Short mmCIF file of C-alpha atoms and ligand atoms in Angstrom, two decimals:
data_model
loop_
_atom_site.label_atom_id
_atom_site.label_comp_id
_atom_site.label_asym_id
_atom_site.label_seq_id
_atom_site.Cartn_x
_atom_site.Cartn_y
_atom_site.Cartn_z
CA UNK A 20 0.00 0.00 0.00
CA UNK A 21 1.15 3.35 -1.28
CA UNK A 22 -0.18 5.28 2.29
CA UNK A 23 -3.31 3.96 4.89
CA UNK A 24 -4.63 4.93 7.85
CA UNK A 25 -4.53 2.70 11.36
CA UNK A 26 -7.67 3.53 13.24
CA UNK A 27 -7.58 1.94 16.88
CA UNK A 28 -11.27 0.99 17.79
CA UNK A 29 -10.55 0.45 21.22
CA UNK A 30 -9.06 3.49 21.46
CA UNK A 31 -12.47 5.16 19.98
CA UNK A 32 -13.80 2.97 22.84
CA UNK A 33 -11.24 4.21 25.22
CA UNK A 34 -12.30 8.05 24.35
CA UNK A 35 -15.88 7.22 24.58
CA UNK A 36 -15.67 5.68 28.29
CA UNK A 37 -13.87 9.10 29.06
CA UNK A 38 -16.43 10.83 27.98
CA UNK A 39 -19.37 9.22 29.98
CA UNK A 40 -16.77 9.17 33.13
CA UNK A 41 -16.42 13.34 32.87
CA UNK A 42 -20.07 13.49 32.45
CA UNK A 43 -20.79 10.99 35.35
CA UNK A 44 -24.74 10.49 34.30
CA UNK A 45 -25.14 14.31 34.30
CA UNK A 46 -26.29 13.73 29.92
CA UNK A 47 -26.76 11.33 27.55
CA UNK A 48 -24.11 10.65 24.96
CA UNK A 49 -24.65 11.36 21.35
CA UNK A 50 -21.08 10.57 19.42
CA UNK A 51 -20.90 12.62 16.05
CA UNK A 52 -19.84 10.25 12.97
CA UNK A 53 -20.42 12.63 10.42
CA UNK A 54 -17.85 13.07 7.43
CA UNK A 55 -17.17 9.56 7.75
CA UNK A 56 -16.44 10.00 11.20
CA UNK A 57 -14.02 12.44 10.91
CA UNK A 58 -12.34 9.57 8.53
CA UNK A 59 -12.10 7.45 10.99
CA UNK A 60 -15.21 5.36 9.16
CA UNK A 61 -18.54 5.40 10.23
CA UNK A 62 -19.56 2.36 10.01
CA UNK A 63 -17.10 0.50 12.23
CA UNK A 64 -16.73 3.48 14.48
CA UNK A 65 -20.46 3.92 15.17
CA UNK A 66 -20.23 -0.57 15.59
CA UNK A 67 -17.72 0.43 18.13
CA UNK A 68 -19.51 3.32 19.95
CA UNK A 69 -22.95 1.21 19.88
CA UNK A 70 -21.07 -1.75 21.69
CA UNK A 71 -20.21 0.97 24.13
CA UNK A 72 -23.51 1.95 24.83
CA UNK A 73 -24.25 5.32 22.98
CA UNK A 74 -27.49 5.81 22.53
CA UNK A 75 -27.69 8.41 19.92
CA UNK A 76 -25.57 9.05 17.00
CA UNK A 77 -25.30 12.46 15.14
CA UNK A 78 -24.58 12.11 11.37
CA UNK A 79 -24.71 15.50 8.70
CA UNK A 80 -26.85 14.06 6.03
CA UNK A 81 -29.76 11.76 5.34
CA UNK A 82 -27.12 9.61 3.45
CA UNK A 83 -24.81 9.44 6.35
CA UNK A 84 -27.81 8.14 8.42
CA UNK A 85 -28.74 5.67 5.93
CA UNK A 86 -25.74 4.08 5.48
CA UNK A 87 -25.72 3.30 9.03
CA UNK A 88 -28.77 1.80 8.76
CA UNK A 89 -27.85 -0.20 5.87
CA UNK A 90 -25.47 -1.54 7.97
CA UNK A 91 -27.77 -2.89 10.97
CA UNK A 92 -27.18 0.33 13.40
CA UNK A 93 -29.75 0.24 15.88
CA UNK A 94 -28.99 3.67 17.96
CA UNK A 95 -31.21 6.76 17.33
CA UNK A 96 -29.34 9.03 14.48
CA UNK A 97 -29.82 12.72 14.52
CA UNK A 98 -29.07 14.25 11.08
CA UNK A 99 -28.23 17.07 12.06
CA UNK A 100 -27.62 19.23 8.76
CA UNK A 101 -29.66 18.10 6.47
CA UNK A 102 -33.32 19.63 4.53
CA UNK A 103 -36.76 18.11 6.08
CA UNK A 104 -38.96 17.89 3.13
CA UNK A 105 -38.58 15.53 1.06
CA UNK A 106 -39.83 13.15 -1.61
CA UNK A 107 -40.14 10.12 0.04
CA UNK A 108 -40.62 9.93 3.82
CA UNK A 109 -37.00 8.40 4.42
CA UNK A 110 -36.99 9.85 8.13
CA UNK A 111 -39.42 7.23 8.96
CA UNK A 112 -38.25 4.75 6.57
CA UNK A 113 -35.16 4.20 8.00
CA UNK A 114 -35.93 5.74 11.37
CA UNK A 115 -33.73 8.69 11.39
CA UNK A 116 -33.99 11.95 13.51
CA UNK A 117 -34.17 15.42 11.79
CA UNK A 118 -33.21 18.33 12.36
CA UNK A 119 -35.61 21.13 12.07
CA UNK A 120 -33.83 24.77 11.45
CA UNK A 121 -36.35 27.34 10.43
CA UNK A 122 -39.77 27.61 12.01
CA UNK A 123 -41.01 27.51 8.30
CA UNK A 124 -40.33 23.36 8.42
CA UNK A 125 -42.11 23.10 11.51
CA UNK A 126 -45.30 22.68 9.69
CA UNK A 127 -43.41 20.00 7.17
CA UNK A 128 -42.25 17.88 10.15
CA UNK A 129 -43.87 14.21 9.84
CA UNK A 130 -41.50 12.85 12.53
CA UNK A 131 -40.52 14.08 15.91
CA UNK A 132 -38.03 16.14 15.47
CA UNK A 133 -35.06 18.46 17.30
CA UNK A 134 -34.98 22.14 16.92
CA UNK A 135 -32.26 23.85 16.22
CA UNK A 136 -32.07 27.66 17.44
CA UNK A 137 -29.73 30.21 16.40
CA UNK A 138 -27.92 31.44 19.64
CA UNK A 139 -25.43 33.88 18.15
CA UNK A 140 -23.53 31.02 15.76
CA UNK A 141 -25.24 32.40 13.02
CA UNK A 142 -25.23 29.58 10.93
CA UNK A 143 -28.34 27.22 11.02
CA UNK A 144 -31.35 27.19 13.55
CA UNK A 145 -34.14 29.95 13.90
CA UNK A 146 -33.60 32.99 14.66
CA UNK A 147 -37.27 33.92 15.72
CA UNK A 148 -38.16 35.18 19.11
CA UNK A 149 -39.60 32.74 21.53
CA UNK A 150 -42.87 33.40 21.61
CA UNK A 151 -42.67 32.74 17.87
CA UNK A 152 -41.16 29.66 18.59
CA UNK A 153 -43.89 28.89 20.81
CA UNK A 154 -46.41 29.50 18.05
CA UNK A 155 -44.98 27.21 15.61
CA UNK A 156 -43.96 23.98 17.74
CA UNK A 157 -47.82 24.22 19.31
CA UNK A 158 -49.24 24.47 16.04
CA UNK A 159 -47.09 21.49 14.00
CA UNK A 160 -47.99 18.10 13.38
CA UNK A 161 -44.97 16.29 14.82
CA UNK A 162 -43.68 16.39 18.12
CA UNK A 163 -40.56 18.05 19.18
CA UNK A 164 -38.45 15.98 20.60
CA UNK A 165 -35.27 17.79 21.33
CA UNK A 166 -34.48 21.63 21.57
CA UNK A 167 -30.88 22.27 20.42
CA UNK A 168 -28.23 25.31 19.73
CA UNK A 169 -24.36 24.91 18.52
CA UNK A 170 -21.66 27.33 19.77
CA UNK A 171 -19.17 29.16 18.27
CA UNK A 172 -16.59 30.34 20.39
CA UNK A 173 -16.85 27.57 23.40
CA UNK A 174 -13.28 27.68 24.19
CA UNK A 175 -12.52 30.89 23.90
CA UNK A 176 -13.41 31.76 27.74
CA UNK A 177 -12.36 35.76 27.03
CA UNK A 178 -15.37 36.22 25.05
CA UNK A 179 -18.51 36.59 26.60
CA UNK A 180 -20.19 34.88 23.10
CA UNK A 181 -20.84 31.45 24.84
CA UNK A 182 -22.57 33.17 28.00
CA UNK A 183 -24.74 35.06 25.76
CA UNK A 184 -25.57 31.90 23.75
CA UNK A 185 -26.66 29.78 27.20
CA UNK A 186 -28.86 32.99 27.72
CA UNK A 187 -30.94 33.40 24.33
CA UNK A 188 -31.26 29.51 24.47
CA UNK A 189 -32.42 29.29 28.27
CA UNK A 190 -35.21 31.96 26.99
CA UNK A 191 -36.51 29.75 23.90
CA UNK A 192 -36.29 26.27 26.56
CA UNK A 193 -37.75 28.89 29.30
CA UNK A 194 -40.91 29.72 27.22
CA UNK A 195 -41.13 26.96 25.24
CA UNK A 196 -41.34 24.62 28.78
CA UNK A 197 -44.56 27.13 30.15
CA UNK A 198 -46.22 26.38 27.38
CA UNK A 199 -46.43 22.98 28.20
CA UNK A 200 -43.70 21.90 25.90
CA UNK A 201 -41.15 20.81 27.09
CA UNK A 202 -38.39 18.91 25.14
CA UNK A 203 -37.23 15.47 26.34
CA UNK A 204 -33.76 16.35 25.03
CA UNK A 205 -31.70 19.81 26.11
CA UNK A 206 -28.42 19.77 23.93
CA UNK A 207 -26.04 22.56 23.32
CA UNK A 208 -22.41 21.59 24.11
CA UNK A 209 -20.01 19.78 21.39
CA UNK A 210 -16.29 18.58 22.67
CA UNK A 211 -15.08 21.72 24.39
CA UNK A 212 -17.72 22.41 27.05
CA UNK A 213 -17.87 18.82 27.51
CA UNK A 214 -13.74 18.50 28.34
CA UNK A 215 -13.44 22.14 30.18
CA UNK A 216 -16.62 20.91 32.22
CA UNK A 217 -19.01 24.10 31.64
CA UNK A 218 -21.68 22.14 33.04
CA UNK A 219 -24.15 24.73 32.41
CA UNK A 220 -24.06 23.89 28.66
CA UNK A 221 -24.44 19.93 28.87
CA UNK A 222 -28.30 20.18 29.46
CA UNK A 223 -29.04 16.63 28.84
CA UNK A 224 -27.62 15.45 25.65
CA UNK A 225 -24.16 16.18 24.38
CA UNK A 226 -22.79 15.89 21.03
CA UNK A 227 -18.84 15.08 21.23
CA UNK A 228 -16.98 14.31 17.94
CA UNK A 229 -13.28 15.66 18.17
CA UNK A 230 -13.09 13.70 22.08
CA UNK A 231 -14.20 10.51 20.43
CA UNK A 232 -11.40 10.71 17.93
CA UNK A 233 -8.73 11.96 20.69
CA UNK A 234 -8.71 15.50 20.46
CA UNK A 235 -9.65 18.31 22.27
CA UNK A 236 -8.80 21.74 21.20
CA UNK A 237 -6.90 23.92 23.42
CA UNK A 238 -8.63 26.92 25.14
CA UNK A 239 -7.73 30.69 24.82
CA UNK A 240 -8.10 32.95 28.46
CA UNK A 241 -8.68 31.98 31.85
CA UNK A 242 -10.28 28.37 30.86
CA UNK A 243 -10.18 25.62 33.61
CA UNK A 244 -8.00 23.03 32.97
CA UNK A 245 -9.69 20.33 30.58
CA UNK A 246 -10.69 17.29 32.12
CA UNK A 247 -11.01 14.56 29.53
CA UNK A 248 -7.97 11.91 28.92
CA UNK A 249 -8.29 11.18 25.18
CA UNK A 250 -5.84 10.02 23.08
CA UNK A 251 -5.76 10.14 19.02
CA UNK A 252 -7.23 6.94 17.55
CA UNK A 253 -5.73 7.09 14.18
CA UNK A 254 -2.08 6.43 12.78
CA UNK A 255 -1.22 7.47 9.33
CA UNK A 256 1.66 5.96 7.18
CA UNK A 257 3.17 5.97 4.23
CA UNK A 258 5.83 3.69 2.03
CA UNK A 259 9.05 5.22 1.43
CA UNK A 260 9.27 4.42 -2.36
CA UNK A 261 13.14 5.19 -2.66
CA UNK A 262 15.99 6.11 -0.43
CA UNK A 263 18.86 8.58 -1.95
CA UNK A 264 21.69 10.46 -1.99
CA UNK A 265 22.63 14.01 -2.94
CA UNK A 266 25.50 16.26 -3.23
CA UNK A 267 25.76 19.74 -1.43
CA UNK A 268 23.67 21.98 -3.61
CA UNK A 269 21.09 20.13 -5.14
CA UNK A 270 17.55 21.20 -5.56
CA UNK A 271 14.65 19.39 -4.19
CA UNK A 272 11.38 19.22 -5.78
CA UNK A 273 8.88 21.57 -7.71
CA UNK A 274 10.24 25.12 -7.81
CA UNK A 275 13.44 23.94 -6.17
CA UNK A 276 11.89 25.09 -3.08
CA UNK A 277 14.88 23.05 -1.02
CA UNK A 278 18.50 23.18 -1.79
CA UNK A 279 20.51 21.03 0.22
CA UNK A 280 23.68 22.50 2.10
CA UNK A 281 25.31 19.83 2.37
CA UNK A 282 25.39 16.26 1.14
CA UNK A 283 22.05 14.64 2.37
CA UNK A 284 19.99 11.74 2.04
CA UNK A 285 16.26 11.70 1.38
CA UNK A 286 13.77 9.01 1.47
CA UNK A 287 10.67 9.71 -1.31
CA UNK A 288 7.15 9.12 0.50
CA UNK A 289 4.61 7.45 -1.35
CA UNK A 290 1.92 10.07 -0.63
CA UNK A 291 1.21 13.59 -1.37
CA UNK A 292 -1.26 16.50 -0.78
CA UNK A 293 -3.97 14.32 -3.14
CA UNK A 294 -3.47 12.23 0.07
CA UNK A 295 -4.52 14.71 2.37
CA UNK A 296 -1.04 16.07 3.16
CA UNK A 297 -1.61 19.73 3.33
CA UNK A 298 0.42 21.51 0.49
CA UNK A 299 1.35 24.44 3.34
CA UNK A 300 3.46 21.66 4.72
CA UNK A 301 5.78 22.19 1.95
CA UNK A 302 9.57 22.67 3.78
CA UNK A 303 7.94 22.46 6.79
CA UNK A 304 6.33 19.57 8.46
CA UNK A 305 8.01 16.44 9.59
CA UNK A 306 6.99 12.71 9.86
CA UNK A 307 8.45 10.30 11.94
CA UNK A 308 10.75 7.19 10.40
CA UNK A 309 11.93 4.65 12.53
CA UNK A 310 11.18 6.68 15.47
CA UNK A 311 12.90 10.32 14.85
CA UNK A 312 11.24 13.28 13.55
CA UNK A 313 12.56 13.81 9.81
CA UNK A 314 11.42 16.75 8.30
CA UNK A 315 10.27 17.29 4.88
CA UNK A 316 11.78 18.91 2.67
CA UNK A 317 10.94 20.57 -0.91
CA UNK A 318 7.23 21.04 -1.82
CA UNK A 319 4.62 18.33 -1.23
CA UNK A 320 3.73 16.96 -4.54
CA UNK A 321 0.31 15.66 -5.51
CA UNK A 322 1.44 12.15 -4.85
CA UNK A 323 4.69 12.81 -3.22
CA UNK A 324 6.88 13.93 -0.68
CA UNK A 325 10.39 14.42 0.02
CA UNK A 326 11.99 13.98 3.95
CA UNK A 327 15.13 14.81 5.05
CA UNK A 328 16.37 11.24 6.30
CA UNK A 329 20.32 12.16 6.51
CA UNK A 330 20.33 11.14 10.27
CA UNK A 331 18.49 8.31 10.02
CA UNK A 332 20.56 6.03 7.45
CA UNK A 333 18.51 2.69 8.31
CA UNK A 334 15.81 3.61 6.76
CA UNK A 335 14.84 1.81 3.00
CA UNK A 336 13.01 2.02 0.34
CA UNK A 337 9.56 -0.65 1.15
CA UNK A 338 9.53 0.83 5.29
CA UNK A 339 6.85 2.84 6.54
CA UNK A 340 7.14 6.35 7.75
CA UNK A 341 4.40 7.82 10.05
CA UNK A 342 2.90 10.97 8.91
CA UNK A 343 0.78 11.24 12.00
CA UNK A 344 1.22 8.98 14.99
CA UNK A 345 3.61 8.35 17.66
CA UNK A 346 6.90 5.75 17.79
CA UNK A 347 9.62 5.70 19.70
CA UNK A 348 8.62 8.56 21.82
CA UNK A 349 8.06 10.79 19.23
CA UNK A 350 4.36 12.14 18.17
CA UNK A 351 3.13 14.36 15.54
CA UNK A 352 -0.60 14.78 16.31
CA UNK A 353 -3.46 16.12 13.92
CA UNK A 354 -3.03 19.47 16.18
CA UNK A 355 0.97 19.76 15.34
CA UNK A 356 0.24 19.34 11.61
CA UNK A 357 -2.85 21.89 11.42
CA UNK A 358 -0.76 24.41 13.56
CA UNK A 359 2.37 24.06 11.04
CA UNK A 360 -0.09 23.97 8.18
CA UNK A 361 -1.66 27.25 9.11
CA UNK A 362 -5.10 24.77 9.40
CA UNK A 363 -7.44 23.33 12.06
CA UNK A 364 -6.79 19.57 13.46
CA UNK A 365 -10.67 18.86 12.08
CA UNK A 366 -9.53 20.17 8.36
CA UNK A 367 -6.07 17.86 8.80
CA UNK A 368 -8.12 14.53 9.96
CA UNK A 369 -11.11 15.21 7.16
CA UNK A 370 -8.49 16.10 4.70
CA UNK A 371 -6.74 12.69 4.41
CA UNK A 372 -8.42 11.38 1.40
CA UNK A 373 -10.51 8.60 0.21
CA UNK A 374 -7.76 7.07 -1.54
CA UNK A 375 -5.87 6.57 1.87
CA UNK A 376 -6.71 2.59 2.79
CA UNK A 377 -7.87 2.28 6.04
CA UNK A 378 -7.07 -0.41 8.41
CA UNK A 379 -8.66 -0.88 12.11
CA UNK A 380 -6.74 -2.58 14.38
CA UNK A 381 -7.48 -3.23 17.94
C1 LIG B 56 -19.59 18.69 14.30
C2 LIG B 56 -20.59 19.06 15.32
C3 LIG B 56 -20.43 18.64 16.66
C4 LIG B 56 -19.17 17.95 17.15
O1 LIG B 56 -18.17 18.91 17.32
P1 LIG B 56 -16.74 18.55 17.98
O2 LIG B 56 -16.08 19.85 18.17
O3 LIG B 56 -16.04 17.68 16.97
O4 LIG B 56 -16.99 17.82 19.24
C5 LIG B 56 -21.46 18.90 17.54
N1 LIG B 56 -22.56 19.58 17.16
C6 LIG B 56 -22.73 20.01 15.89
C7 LIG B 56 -23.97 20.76 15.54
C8 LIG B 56 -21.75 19.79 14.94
O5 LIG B 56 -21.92 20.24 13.69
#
């Protein structure tokens, strides 16, 4: 194999179980697998997560939720981005969740539903005051099942754009509750507020996706310390496809973006930015071979990439290289690579492309 992908399930386990420990009963779980899991795969992650216990699962589309159905996953599925009407009634058909965002679909909802409101994220969910909200949930046909809001700066805790958010959604839950309708499911709070413990924002349904794959973002201002021992789940490799020498002064790659200053040796990776290696990486980034950190060197081609391997002369042409992973005490985490690639970790683990096998081990 040119370049694959090791995803650990019991490590997805592992992150899951840390999850329900910092939430000690306070909220349900509901794992997000969309964008194939964050590539992780959906289908064997949400296996994994099930086995665990989760009771929901959020997906992004109504194809993402049917393709876990297709493959015998029995957990509710939220779909959390997707559009309610439609021409066949495939929320009932293969018993999937919606998600309503606009007070105008209310009407259109055949299934119980959750509804998302606009908090200050200013992306999807209503907007509408919540007496209006009121209005429209008594009058529809379905019931609503879940009231929901996403936010968008939780771990920035010198902003006051989170505290705002709790407020404005409190109102439409406040309301909505003395009308008689109260939602059996309160859910607000992705990965951050779940590992910096804002409690305030769990109600009682949370929606982690980053924590299940081993991540958790760091925090800007006077955030507590996070609480939530997660570890990356996926290793990345790639085949060195040649091992060689060059004299002081040669060029490396497109644009002879590297000269080298001195005789070196480089090892050629089988993988490049059509791969998911991001092209900002270029002279930058490192990987790990046989346990040290060897940097790359040159641009990153479409299906290439060039490492300085000078201090590492055991390495040969048919050995592995770790692009992201850890080995002989040495780690290069989605984070490092999104930080070096001017990027987010999310963008760096949804950016390694289809064409990367991937393998689950234990
Ligand atoms: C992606 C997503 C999540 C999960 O976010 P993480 O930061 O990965 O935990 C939760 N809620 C919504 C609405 C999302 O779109």
């Amino acid at each position: 194999m040119r370049s694959w992908v090791e995803v650990s399930l019991s490590a997805i386990r592992a992150n899951y179980r840390a999850v329900h420990r910092a939430i000690g009963g306070a909220a349900e779980i509901m794992p997000v697998v969309k964008a194939d899991a964050y590539r992780h795969g959906a289908i064997e992650v949400s296996r994994a997560l099930e086995a665990e216990g989760a009771p929901w699962l959020a997906v992004s589309n109504i194809e993402e939720g049917i393709a876990l159905r297709r493959a015998d996953i029995r957990a509710r599925i939220l779909v959390m981005a997707d559009f309610l009407p439609r021409e066949r009634d495939v929320w009932s058909e293969y018993a999937l969740t919606p998600v309503v965002h606009s007070l105008a679909d209310v009407p259109l909802a055949s299934v119980p539903y959750h509804l998302k409101i606009d908090t200050g994220m200013g992306r999807l969910g209503t907007r509408a005051a919540p007496w209006e909200v009121v209005r429209a949930v008594a009058a529809g046909p379905a019931r609503m099942e879940g009231l929901m809001t996403h936010f968008a700066s939780p771990a920035n805790y010198s902003s006051p754009q989170t505290a705002e958010q709790i407020v404005k959604f409190e109102a439409a839950l406040q309301a909505l509750c003395a009308a008689g309708l109260r939602p059996r499911y309160v859910h607000s709070s992705a990965t951050i507020p779940v590992a910096y413990g804002r409690r305030d924002a769990w109600g009682n349904l949370v929606r982690p996706g980053h924590a299940v794959y081993g991540y958790v973002s760091p925090a800007r201002g006077p955030a507590p310390t996070p609480a939530l021992p997660v570890g990356p789940a996926l290793t990345w490799k790639a085949a060195v496809l040649a091992v060689k020498d060059l004299e002081a002064g040669a060029l490396i790659g497109y644009g002879g973006m590297h000269r080298a200053e001195h005789p070196m040796r480089i090892a050629v990776l089988a993988a490049g930015y059509a791969d998911g290696i991001p092209h900002r990486l270029s002279n930058k980034g490192s990987v790990i071979a046989k346990g040290k950190l060897a940097p790359i060197v040159g641009a990153v081609s479409m299906d290439l990439t060039t490492i300085d391997v000078t201090s590492c002369p055991e390495l040969q042409a048919g050995d592995a290289v770790m692009l992201l992973g850890s080995q002989g005490g040495v780690a290069i985490d989605a984070q490092q690579i999104a930080r070096q690639a001017g990027t987010i970790s999310y963008s760096v683990l949804c950016g390694i492309s289809a064409r990367v096998k991937r393998v689950y081990v234990d």
